[in-house]
Coordinates of C-alpha atoms and ligand atoms in Angstrom, one line a residue:
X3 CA 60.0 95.9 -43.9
X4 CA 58.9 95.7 -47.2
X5 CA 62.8 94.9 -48.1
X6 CA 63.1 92.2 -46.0
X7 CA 59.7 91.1 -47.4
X8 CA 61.6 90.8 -50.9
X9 CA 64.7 89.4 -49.6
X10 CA 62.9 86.5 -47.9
X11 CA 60.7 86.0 -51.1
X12 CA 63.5 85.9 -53.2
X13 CA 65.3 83.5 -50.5
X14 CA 62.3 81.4 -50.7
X15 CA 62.3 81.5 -54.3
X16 CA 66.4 80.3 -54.7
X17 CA 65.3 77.6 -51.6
X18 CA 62.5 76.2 -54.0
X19 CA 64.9 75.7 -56.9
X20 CA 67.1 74.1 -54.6
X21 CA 64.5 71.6 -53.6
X22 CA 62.5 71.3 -56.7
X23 CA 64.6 68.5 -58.6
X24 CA 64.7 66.8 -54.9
X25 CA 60.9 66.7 -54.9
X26 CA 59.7 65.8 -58.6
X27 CA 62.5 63.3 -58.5
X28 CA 62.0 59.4 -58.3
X29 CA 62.4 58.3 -55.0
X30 CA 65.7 56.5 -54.8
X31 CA 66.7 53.5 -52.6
X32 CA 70.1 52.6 -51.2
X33 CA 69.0 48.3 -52.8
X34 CA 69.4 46.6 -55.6
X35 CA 66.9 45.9 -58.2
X36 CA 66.5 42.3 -59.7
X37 CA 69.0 40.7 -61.2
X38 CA 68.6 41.0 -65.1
X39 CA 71.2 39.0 -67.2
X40 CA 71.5 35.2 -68.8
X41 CA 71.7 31.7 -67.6
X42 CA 72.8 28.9 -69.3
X43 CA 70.2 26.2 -67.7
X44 CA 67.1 26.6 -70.0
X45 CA 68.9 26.2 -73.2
X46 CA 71.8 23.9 -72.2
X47 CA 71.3 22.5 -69.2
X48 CA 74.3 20.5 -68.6
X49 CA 75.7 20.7 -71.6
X50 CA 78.3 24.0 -71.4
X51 CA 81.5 25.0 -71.9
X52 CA 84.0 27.5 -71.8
X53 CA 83.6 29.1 -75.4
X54 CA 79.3 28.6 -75.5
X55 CA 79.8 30.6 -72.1
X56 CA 81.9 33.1 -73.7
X57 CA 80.1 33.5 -76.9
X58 CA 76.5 34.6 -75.0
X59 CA 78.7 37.0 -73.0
X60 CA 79.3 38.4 -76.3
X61 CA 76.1 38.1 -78.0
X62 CA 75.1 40.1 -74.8
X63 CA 77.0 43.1 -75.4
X64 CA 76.4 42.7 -79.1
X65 CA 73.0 42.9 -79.5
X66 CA 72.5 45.7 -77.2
X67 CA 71.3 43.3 -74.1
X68 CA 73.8 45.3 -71.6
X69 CA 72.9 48.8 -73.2
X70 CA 69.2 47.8 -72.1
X71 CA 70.0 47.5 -68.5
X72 CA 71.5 43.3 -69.0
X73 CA 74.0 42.1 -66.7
X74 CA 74.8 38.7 -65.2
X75 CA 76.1 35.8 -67.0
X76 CA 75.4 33.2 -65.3
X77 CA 76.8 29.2 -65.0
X78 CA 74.4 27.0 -64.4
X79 CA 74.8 23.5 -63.6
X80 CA 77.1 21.5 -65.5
X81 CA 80.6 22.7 -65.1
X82 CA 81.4 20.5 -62.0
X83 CA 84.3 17.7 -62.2
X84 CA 84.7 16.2 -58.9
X85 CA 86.8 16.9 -55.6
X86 CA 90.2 16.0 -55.4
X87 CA 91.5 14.6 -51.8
X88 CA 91.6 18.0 -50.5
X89 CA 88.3 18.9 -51.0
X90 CA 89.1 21.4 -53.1
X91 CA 86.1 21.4 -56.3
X92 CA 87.2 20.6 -59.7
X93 CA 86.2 21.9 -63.2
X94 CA 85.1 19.3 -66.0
X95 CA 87.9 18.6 -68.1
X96 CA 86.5 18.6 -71.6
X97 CA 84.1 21.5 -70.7
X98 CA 86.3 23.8 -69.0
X99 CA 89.7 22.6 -69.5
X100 CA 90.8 26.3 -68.2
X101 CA 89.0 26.2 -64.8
X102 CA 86.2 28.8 -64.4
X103 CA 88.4 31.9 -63.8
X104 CA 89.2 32.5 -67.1
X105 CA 85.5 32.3 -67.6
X106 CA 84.6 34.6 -64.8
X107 CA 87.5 37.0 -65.8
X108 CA 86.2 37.4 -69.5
X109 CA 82.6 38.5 -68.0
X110 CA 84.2 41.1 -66.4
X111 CA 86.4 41.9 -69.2
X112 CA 83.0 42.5 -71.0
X113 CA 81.7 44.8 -68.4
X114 CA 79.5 42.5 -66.9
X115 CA 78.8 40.3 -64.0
X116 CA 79.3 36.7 -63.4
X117 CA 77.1 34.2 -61.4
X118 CA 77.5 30.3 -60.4
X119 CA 75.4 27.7 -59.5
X120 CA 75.6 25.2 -56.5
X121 CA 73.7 22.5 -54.2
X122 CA 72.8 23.3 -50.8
X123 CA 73.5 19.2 -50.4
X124 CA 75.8 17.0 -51.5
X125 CA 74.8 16.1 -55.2
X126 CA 73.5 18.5 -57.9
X127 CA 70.1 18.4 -59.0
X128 CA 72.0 17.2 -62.7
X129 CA 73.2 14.4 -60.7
X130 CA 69.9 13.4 -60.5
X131 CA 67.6 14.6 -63.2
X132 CA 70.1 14.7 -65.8
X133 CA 71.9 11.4 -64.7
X134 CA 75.7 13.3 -64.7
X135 CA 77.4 11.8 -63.2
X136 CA 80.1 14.7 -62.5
X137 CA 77.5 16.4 -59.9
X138 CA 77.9 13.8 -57.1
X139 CA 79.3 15.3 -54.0
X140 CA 79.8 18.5 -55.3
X141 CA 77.4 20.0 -53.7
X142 CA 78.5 22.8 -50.6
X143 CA 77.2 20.5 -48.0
X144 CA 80.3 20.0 -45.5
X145 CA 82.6 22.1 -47.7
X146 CA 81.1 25.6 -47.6
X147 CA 83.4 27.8 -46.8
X148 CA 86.1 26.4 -48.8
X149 CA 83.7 26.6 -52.0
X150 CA 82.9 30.4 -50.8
X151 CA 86.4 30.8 -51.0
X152 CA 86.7 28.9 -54.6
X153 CA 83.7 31.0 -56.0
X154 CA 84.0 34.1 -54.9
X155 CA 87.4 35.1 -54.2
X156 CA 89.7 33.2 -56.0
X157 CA 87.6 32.5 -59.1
X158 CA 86.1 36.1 -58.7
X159 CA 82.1 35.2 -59.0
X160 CA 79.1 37.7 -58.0
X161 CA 76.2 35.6 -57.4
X162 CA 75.0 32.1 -57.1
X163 CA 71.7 30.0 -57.3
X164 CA 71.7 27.7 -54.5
X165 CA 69.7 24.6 -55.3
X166 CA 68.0 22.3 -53.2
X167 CA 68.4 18.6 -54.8
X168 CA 71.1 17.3 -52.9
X169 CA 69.7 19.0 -49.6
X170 CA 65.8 18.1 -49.8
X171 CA 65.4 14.7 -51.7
X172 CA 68.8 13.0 -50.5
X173 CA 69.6 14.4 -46.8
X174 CA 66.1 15.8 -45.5
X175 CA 67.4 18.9 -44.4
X176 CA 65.9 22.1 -43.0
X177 CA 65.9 24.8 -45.4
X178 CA 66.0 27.8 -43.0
X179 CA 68.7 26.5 -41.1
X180 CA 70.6 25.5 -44.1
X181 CA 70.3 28.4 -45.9
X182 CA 71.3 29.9 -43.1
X183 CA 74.4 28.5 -42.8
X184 CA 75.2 28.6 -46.4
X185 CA 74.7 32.6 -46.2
X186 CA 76.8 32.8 -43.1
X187 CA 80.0 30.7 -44.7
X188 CA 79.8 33.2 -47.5
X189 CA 79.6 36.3 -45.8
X190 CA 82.5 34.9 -43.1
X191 CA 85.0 34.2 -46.4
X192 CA 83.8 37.0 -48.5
X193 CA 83.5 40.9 -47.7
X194 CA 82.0 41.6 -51.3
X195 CA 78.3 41.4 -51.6
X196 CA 77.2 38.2 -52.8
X197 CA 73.9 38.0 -54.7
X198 CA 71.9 34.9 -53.2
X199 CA 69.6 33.3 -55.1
X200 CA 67.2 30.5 -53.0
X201 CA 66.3 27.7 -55.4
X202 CA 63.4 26.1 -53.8
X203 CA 60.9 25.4 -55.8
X204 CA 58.2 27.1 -53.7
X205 CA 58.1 30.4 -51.7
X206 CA 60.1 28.9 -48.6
X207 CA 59.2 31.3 -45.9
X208 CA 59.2 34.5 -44.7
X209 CA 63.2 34.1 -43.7
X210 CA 64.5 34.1 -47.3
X211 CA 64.5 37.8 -47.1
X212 CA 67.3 37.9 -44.4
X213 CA 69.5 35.7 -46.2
X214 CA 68.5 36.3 -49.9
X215 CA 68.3 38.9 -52.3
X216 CA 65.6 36.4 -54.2
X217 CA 64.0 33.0 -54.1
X218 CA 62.4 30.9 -56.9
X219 CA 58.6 30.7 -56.1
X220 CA 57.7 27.3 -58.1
X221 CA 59.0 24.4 -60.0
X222 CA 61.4 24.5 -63.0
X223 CA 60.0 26.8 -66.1
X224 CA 59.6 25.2 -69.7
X225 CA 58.9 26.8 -73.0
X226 CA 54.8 26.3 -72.5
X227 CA 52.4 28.2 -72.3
X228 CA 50.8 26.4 -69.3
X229 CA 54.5 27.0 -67.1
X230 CA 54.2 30.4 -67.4
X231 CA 50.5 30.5 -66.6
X232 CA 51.5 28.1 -63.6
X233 CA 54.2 30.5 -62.3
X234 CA 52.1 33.6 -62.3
X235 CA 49.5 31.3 -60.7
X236 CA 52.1 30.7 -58.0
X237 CA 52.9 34.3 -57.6
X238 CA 49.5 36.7 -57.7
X239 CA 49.3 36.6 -54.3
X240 CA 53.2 36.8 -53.0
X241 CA 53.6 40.8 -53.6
X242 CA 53.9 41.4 -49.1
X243 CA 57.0 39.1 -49.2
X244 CA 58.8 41.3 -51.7
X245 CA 60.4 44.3 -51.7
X246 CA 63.6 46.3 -50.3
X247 CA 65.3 44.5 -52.6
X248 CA 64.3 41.0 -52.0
X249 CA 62.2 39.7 -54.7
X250 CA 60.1 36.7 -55.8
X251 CA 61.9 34.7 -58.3
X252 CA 59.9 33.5 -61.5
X253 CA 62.9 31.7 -62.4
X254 CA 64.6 32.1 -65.9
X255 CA 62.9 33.6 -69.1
X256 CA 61.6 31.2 -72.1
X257 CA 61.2 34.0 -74.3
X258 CA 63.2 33.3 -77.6
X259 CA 62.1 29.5 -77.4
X260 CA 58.8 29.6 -79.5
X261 CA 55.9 30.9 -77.1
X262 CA 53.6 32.7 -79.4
X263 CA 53.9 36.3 -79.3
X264 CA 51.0 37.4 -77.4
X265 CA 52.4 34.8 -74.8
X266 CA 55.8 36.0 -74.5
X267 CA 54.2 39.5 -73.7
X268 CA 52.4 37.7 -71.0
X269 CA 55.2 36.1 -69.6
X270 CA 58.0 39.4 -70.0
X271 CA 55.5 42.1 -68.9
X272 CA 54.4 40.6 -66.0
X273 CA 57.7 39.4 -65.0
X274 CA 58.4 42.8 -65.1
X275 CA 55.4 44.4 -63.6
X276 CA 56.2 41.6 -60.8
X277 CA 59.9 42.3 -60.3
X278 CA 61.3 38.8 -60.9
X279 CA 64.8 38.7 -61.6
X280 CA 64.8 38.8 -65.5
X281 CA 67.2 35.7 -66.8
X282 CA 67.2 35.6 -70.1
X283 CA 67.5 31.7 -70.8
X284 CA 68.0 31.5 -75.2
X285 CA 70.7 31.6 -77.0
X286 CA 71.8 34.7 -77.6
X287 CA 73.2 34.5 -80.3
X288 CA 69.8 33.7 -82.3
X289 CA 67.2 35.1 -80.6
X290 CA 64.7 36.2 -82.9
X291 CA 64.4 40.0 -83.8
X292 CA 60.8 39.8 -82.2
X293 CA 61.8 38.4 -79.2
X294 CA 64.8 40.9 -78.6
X295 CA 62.8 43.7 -79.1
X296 CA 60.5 42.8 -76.4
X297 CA 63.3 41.7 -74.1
X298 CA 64.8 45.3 -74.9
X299 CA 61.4 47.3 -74.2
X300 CA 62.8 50.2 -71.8
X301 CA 59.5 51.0 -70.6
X302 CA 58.9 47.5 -69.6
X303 CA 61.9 47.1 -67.9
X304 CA 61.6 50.4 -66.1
X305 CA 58.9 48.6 -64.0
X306 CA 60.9 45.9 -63.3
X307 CA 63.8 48.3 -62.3
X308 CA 61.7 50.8 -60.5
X309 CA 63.3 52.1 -57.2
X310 CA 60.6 51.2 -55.3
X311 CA 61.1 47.6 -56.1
X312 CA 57.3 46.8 -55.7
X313 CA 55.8 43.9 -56.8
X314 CA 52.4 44.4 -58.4
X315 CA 49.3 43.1 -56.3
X316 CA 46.1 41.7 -57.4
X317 CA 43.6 45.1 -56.9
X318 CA 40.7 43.4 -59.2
X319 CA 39.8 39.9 -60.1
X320 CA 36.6 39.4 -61.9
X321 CA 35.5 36.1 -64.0
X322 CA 38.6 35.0 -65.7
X323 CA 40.4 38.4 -65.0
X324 CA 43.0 40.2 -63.3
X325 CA 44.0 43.5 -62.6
X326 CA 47.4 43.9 -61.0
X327 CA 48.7 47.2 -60.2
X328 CA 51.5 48.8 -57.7
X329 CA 53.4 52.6 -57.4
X330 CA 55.9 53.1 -59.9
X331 CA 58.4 56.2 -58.7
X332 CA 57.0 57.6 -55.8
X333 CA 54.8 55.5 -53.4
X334 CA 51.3 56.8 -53.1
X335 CA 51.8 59.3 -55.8
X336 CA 49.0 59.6 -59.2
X337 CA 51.0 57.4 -62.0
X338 CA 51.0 53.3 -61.5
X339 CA 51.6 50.6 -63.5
X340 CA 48.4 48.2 -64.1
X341 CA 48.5 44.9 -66.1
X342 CA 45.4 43.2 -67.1
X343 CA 45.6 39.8 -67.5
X344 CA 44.0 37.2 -69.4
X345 CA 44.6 34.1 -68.6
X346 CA 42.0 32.0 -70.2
X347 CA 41.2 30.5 -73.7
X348 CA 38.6 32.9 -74.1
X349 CA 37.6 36.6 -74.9
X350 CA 37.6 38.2 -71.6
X351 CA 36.0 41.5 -71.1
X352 CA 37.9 43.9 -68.6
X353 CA 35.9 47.0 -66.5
X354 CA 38.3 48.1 -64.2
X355 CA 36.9 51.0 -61.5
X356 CA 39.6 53.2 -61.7
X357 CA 38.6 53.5 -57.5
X358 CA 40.1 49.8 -57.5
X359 CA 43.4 51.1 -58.6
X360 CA 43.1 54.2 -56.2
X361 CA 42.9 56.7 -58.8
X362 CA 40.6 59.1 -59.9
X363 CA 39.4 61.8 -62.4
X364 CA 41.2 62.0 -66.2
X365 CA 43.7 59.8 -66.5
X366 CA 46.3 59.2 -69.1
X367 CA 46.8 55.9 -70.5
X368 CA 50.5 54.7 -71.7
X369 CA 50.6 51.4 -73.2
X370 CA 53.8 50.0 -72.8
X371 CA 53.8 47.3 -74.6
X372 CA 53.1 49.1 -77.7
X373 CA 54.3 51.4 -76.4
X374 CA 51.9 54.2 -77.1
X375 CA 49.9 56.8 -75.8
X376 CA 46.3 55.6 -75.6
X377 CA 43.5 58.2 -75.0
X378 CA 42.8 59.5 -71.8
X379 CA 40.0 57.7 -69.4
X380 CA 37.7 58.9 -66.7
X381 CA 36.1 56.5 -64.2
X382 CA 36.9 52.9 -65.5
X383 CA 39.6 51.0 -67.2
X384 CA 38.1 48.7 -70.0
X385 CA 39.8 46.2 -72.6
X386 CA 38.6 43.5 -74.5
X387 CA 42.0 41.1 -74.1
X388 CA 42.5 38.1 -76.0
X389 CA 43.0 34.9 -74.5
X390 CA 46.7 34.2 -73.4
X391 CA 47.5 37.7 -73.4
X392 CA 48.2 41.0 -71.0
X393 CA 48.3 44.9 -71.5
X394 CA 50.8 46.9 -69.3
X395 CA 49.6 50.8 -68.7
X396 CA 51.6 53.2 -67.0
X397 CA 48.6 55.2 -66.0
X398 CA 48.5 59.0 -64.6
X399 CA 45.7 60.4 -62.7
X400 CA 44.6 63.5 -61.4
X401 CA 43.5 62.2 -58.4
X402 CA 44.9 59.7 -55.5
X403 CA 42.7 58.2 -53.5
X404 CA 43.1 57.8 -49.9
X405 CA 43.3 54.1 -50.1
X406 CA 41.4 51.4 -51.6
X407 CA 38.2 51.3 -49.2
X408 CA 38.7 47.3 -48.7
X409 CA 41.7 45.5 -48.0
X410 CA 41.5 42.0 -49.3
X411 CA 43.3 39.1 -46.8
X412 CA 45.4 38.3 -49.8
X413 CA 47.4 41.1 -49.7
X414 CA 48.6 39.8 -46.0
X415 CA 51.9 40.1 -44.9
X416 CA 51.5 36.4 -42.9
X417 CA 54.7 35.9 -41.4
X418 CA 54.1 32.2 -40.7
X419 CA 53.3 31.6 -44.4
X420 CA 55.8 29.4 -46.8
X421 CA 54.5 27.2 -49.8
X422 CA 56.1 23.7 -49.3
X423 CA 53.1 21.7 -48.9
X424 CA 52.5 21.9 -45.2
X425 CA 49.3 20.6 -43.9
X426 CA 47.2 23.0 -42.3
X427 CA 50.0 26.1 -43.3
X428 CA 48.3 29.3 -42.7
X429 CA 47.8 30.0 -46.8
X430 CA 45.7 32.2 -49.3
X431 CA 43.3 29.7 -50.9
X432 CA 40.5 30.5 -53.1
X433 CA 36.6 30.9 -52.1
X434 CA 34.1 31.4 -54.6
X435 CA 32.2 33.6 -51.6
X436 CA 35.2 36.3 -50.9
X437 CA 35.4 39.3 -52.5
X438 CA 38.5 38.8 -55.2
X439 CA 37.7 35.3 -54.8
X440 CA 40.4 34.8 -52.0
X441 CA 40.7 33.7 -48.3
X442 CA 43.3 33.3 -46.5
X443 CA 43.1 30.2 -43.7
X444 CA 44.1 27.9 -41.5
X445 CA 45.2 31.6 -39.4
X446 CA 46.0 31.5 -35.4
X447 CA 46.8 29.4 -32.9
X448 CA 50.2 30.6 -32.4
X449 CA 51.1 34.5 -31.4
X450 CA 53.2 34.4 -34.7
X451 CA 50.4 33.3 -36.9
X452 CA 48.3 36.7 -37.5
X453 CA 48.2 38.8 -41.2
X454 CA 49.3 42.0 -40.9
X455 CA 48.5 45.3 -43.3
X456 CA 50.7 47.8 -42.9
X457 CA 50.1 50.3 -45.1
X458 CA 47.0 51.6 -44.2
X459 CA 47.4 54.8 -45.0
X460 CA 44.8 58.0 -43.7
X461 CA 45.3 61.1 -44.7
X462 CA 44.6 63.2 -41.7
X463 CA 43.8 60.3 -39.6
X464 CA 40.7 60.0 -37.3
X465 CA 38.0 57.9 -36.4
X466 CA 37.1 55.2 -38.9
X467 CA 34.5 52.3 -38.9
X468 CA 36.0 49.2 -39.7
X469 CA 34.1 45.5 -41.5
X470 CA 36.0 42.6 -41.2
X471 CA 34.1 39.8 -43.0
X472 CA 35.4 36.3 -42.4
X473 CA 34.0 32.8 -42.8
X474 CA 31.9 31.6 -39.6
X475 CA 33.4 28.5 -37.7
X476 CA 33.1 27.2 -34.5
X477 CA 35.8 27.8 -31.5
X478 CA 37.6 30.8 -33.2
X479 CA 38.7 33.8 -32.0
X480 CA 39.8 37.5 -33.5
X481 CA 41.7 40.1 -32.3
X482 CA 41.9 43.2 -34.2
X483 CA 45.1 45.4 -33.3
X484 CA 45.7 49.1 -35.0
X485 CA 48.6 50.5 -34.2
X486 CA 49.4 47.6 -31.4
X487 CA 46.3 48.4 -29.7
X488 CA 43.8 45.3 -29.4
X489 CA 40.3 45.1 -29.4
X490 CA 39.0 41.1 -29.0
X491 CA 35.6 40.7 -31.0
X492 CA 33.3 38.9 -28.7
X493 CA 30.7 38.2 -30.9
X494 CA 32.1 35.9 -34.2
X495 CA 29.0 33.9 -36.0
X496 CA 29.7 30.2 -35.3
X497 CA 27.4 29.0 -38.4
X498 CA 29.2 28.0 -41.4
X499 CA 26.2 27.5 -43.5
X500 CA 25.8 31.3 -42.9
X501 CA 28.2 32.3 -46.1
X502 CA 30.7 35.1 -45.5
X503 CA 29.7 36.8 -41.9
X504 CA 31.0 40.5 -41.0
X505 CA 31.7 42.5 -37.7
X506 CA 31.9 46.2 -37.4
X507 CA 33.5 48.2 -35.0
X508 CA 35.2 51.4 -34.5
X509 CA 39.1 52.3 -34.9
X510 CA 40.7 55.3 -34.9
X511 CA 44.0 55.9 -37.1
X512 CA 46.6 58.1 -37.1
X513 CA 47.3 60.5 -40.1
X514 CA 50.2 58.4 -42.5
X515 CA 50.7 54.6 -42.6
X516 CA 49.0 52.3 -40.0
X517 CA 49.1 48.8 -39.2
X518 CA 46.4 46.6 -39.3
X519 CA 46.9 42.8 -37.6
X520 CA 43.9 40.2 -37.4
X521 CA 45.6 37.6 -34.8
X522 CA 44.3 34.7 -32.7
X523 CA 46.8 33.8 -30.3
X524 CA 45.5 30.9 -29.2
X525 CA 43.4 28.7 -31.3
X526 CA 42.1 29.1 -35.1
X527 CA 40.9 32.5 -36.4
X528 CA 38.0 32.3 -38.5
X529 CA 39.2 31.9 -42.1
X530 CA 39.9 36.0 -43.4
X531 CA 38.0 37.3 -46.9
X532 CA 38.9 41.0 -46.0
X533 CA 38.0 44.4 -44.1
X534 CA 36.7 47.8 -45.6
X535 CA 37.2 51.1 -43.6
X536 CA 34.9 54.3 -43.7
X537 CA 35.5 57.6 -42.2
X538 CA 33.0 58.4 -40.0
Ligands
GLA33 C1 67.0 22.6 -60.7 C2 66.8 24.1 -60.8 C3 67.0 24.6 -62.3 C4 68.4 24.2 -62.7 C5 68.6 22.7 -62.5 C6 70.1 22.3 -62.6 O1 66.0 21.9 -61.4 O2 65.5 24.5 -60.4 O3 66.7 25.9 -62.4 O4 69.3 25.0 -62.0 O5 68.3 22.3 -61.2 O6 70.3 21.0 -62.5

């Protein structure tokens, strides 16, 4: 007895070992992480060439860009020189004399990987903007296979930023459908992945992520402060469309191109703490030493790189503040990442419940940035930040929470949802009356057109009592579906000049992850501010 006793703890004890590094281990994902590399666009534009390509391949290795986790070079517009009566594409002459598989080849050569650029139409957006006249009908409309074929396999390419120039402003076409079959001519020519970059200009729906591994989220970047506060704009609110390796594109980097310092950090960290693709878009070759150390910062780019490939969500918004935060590592564990963000050209004071990032009891404060050990906090997260300026914690706690109490509409998953412009698009909009400041509307009237939480997560499941608050309106409906199983509210407050109205009823959830849906199949949904769930 008692030796079997000894053999089994002794079993148990080699089984722990065995299992140990499995379970302290990051969890680790069989997709990609953002793209991080260069692109020749913000600096050059059209204006590129065989060596300048060549030279920043260089610079990359050189000054330790690839060591830090740096990958793609990639050709931007600008090497085009016409089709010949074949169809077959054509290099420009003066600029690449040599055709691009030299260029290709020496990326590789360098250990790195090599990306291209192309039109989803006929013309280039160069063509257009940048009057060159080397970019007219080079685009892969009518010829995309046979440019697959060019690009991939006989020039040896790895990814590609298709634009939309050609396709939107000169031939009105539909972007899912030609995206679509874009993808599809380069998955029939090529059995090597290809990475798939959307080029937009606005979050284009919900399809991107079944045909790309990312897709630009706004209009073209400059070296401004107000761009990059434009972009993150554009993005505080996208974090349900990203992830398992699909990613909301910021679009290429202007640090290195004479943002002030405190704005660069803005603009890295929270492309990192968002998971954009990180494209470096200076010259290499002279980037200044401040600039390279911040593109460099491990702990920075171990956000962006994180196996979970999460993009941070807004959990706080107060006055001219935000607080974004998201699992780093293990999902639901006691360490996340947290930027605050100041925006504004004024002090702004930060308070942060540590309840609102789900954490509780001491907590230890990394700044990453500085990259420092800060002292440990209890209860709240406070920071006086500067204006134009962001701190990135990685923060562990002793505690994590069972979830965040209220779940805010703008963290919706809202399959129907793109950002082109459409009138009366289900969308997140702002309302001074919401809780975070943020509605989402225009919801319903289509079976397709709910939001949908589904990460509600209960730790031994049970019965629950569940608020939704919403904005009163006349003729709307609500259904409320956990776990697929409906219950239509019968009672919604019709008065608008009644502020935000709520509606309580009870729901039971399972232990684990649930799913939440607010849906109105049928006509409008009142417009959503959020719902809060106690345990009864
Ligand atoms: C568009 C894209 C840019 C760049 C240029 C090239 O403006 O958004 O990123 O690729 O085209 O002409």
């Amino acid at each position: 007895m008692n030796n079997l006793f000894f053999r089994g703890r002794k079993n148990l004890r080699v089984f722990l070992f065995a299992c140990l590094p499995l379970a302290v281990a990051a969890e680790k994902n069989s997709f990609d992480p953002p793209v991080m590399g260069w692109s020749s666009w913000n600096t050059y534009r059209i204006n590129i060439n065989e060596e300048l390509i060549k030279r920043q391949a260089d610079a990359m290795v050189e000054r330790g860009l690839k060591a830090a986790g740096y990958r793609y070079v990639n050709v931007d517009d600008g090497f085009f020189g016409g089709r010949d009566g074949s169809g077959r594409l054509h290099t420009h002459p003066e600029r690449f004399p040599n055709g691009l598989k030299v260029v290709a080849d020496y990326i590789h050569s360098r250990g790195l990987k090599a990306g291209i650029y192309s039109d989803a139409g006929s013309n280039t957006c160069g063509s257009i903007w940048d009057g060159d006249p080397n970019g007219i009908d080079v685009g892969l409309y009518g010829h995309e296979a046979q440019d697959a074929d060019l690009f991939f396999n006989e020039w040896g390419f790895d990814f590609i930023k298709i634009d939309y120039c050609g396709a939107g402003q000169e031939l009105a076409l539909e972007e899912r459908k030609r995206y679509t079959e874009i993808r599809r001519a380069v998955d029939s020519v090529c059995p090597r992945k290809i990475a798939l970059n959307i080029c937009r200009w606005a979050f284009p729906g919900t399809w991107a992520k079944g045909l790309a591994d990312s897709w630009r989220i706004s209009r073209d970047i400059t070296p401004s402060w107000e761009s990059v506060k434009h972009i993150v704009g554009k993005n505080l609110y996208l974090s349900a469309y990203a992830g398992g390796g699909h990613y909301n594109d910021m679009d290429m980097l202007e640090i290195g191109r004479g943002l002030k310092p405190e704005e660069e950090e803005v603009h890295f960290g929270l492309w990192c703490i968002m998971s954009s693709p990180l494209l470096i878009g200076c010259d290499l070759t002279t980037v200044p030493e401040a600039s390279l150390t911040l593109l460099k910062n491990e702990e920075l780019i171990a956000l962006n790189q994180d196996p979970l490939g999460l993009q941070a969500y807004v959990a706080w918004h107060e006055g001219e503040g935000y607080a974004l935060v998201k699992d780093i590592e293990r999902k639901r564990g006691k360490m996340r990442a947290v930027a605050l963000y100041n925006p504004s050209d004024t002090l702004c004071r930060f308070s942060v419940p540590l309840s609102c990032l789900e954490l509780e009891g001491r907590t230890g404060v990394r700044d990453l940035i500085r990259r420092r050990t800060e002292k440990s906090i209890r209860d709240t997260l406070s920071c006086v930040l500067p204006p134009h300026s962001v701190r990135i914690f990685r923060l562990e706690a002793e505690k994590r929470l069972e979830g965040p109490g209220r779940y805010e509409a703008e963290w919706a998953y809202l399959p129907c949802f793109n950002d082109l412009g459409k009138p009366k698009n289900v969308a997140y909009a702002p309302d001074g009356r919401a809780s975070g400041g943020m509605i989402v509307r225009y919801l319903g009237g289509t079976p397709e057109n709910y939001a949908e939480w589904s990460e509600v997560y209960s730790e031994t499941g049970g019965d629950y009592e569940m608020t939704v608050r919403y904005v009163p309106g006349k003729y709307r409906k609500l259904i409320v579906e956990v776990n697929g199983e409906a219950t239509p509210l019968r009672t919604l407050e019709t008065d608008a000049s009644a502020g935000i109205a709520s509606v309580t009823l009870p729901v039971r959830l399972k232990a684990g992850y649930n799913t939440v849906r607010l849906s109105s199949p049928y006509c409008w949904a009142p417009d959503i501010d959020c719902f809060t769930l106690e345990k009864r």
